[in-house]
C-alpha positions as a LaTeX table, in Angstrom:
\begin{tabular}{lrrr}
\hline
Residue & $x$ (\AA) & $y$ (\AA) & $z$ (\AA) \\
\hline
Met1 & 52.43 & $-29.49$ & 89.11 \\
Asp2 & 54.15 & $-28.74$ & 92.51 \\
Glu3 & 55.46 & $-25.35$ & 92.63 \\
Leu4 & 58.25 & $-24.51$ & 90.44 \\
Tyr5 & 61.16 & $-22.13$ & 90.11 \\
Phe6 & 62.89 & $-21.09$ & 86.88 \\
Ser7 & 65.35 & $-18.43$ & 86.24 \\
Val8 & 67.88 & $-16.39$ & 83.96 \\
Glu9 & 70.42 & $-14.31$ & 84.59 \\
Leu10 & 70.40 & $-11.30$ & 81.89 \\
Asp11 & 73.45 & $-9.28$ & 83.36 \\
Asp12 & 74.92 & $-8.25$ & 86.40 \\
Glu13 & 72.23 & $-6.53$ & 87.78 \\
Arg14 & 69.01 & $-8.28$ & 86.27 \\
Thr15 & 67.11 & $-11.61$ & 86.41 \\
Leu16 & 64.31 & $-13.23$ & 84.37 \\
Cys17 & 62.58 & $-15.45$ & 86.53 \\
Leu18 & 59.51 & $-17.38$ & 85.52 \\
Ala19 & 57.67 & $-18.81$ & 89.18 \\
Pro20 & 54.53 & $-17.85$ & 91.58 \\
Leu21 & 54.45 & $-14.80$ & 92.79 \\
Thr22 & 55.19 & $-14.05$ & 96.17 \\
Asp23 & 54.01 & $-11.13$ & 98.37 \\
Arg24 & 57.33 & $-10.36$ & 98.68 \\
Arg25 & 57.92 & $-10.36$ & 95.32 \\
Leu26 & 54.66 & $-8.19$ & 94.54 \\
Ser27 & 55.55 & $-5.66$ & 97.06 \\
Met28 & 58.70 & $-5.26$ & 95.08 \\
Ser29 & 56.55 & $-4.86$ & 92.01 \\
Gly30 & 54.15 & $-1.69$ & 93.05 \\
Gln31 & 51.67 & $-2.78$ & 90.81 \\
Glu32 & 48.41 & $-4.29$ & 91.25 \\
Ile33 & 47.09 & $-7.93$ & 90.13 \\
Asn34 & 43.74 & $-9.05$ & 90.52 \\
Asp35 & 44.79 & $-12.69$ & 90.71 \\
Pro36 & 47.92 & $-13.58$ & 91.85 \\
Ser37 & 47.57 & $-17.07$ & 91.27 \\
Gly38 & 49.62 & $-19.24$ & 89.00 \\
Tyr39 & 53.01 & $-18.61$ & 87.45 \\
Phe40 & 54.47 & $-15.01$ & 86.25 \\
Leu41 & 57.56 & $-13.81$ & 84.04 \\
Tyr42 & 58.84 & $-10.99$ & 85.34 \\
Glu43 & 62.45 & $-9.56$ & 86.01 \\
Gln44 & 64.06 & $-8.59$ & 89.26 \\
Arg45 & 66.80 & $-5.81$ & 89.25 \\
Gly46 & 69.20 & $-6.26$ & 91.98 \\
Ser47 & 69.32 & $-8.21$ & 95.28 \\
Gly48 & 67.99 & $-7.85$ & 98.89 \\
Glu49 & 65.81 & $-4.73$ & 100.06 \\
Phe50 & 66.46 & $-2.20$ & 97.68 \\
Ala51 & 66.00 & $-4.91$ & 94.43 \\
Thr52 & 62.93 & $-4.29$ & 92.04 \\
Val53 & 60.11 & $-6.60$ & 90.24 \\
Glu54 & 58.45 & $-5.26$ & 87.21 \\
Ile55 & 56.23 & $-8.00$ & 86.16 \\
Ile56 & 55.49 & $-9.28$ & 82.85 \\
Ala57 & 53.45 & $-11.50$ & 82.29 \\
Gln58 & 50.59 & $-14.21$ & 84.22 \\
Ile59 & 51.09 & $-17.38$ & 82.67 \\
Ile60 & 47.62 & $-19.79$ & 81.87 \\
Ser61 & 48.96 & $-23.06$ & 81.24 \\
Asp62 & 51.17 & $-25.95$ & 82.44 \\
Glu63 & 52.02 & $-26.18$ & 78.88 \\
Ala64 & 52.79 & $-22.30$ & 78.40 \\
Leu65 & 55.28 & $-22.04$ & 81.57 \\
Leu66 & 57.91 & $-25.23$ & 80.21 \\
Arg67 & 57.70 & $-23.38$ & 76.45 \\
Ile68 & 58.35 & $-20.31$ & 77.66 \\
Arg69 & 61.31 & $-21.63$ & 80.30 \\
Asp70 & 62.62 & $-23.63$ & 77.25 \\
Ala71 & 62.20 & $-20.27$ & 74.55 \\
Phe72 & 64.09 & $-18.48$ & 77.39 \\
Asn73 & 66.63 & $-20.75$ & 77.82 \\
Met74 & 65.88 & $-20.67$ & 81.67 \\
Arg75 & 66.96 & $-23.44$ & 83.70 \\
\hline
\end{tabular}
């Protein structure tokens, strides 16, 4: 599957994202991830250099990716 990016705005400051984890997003989270490959469900608060990221889950299959996308009505 080609790299995909899905998101849904939760409110003015928060966006729920389903996407590969970039080095920048990983750095914004301050979390340690052993295997950054694949897709992740994460919440981004704010924008630009002051944004923060909280990684919620790592997605292990293409089927799971699509099911989560549909469950959260992401586009």
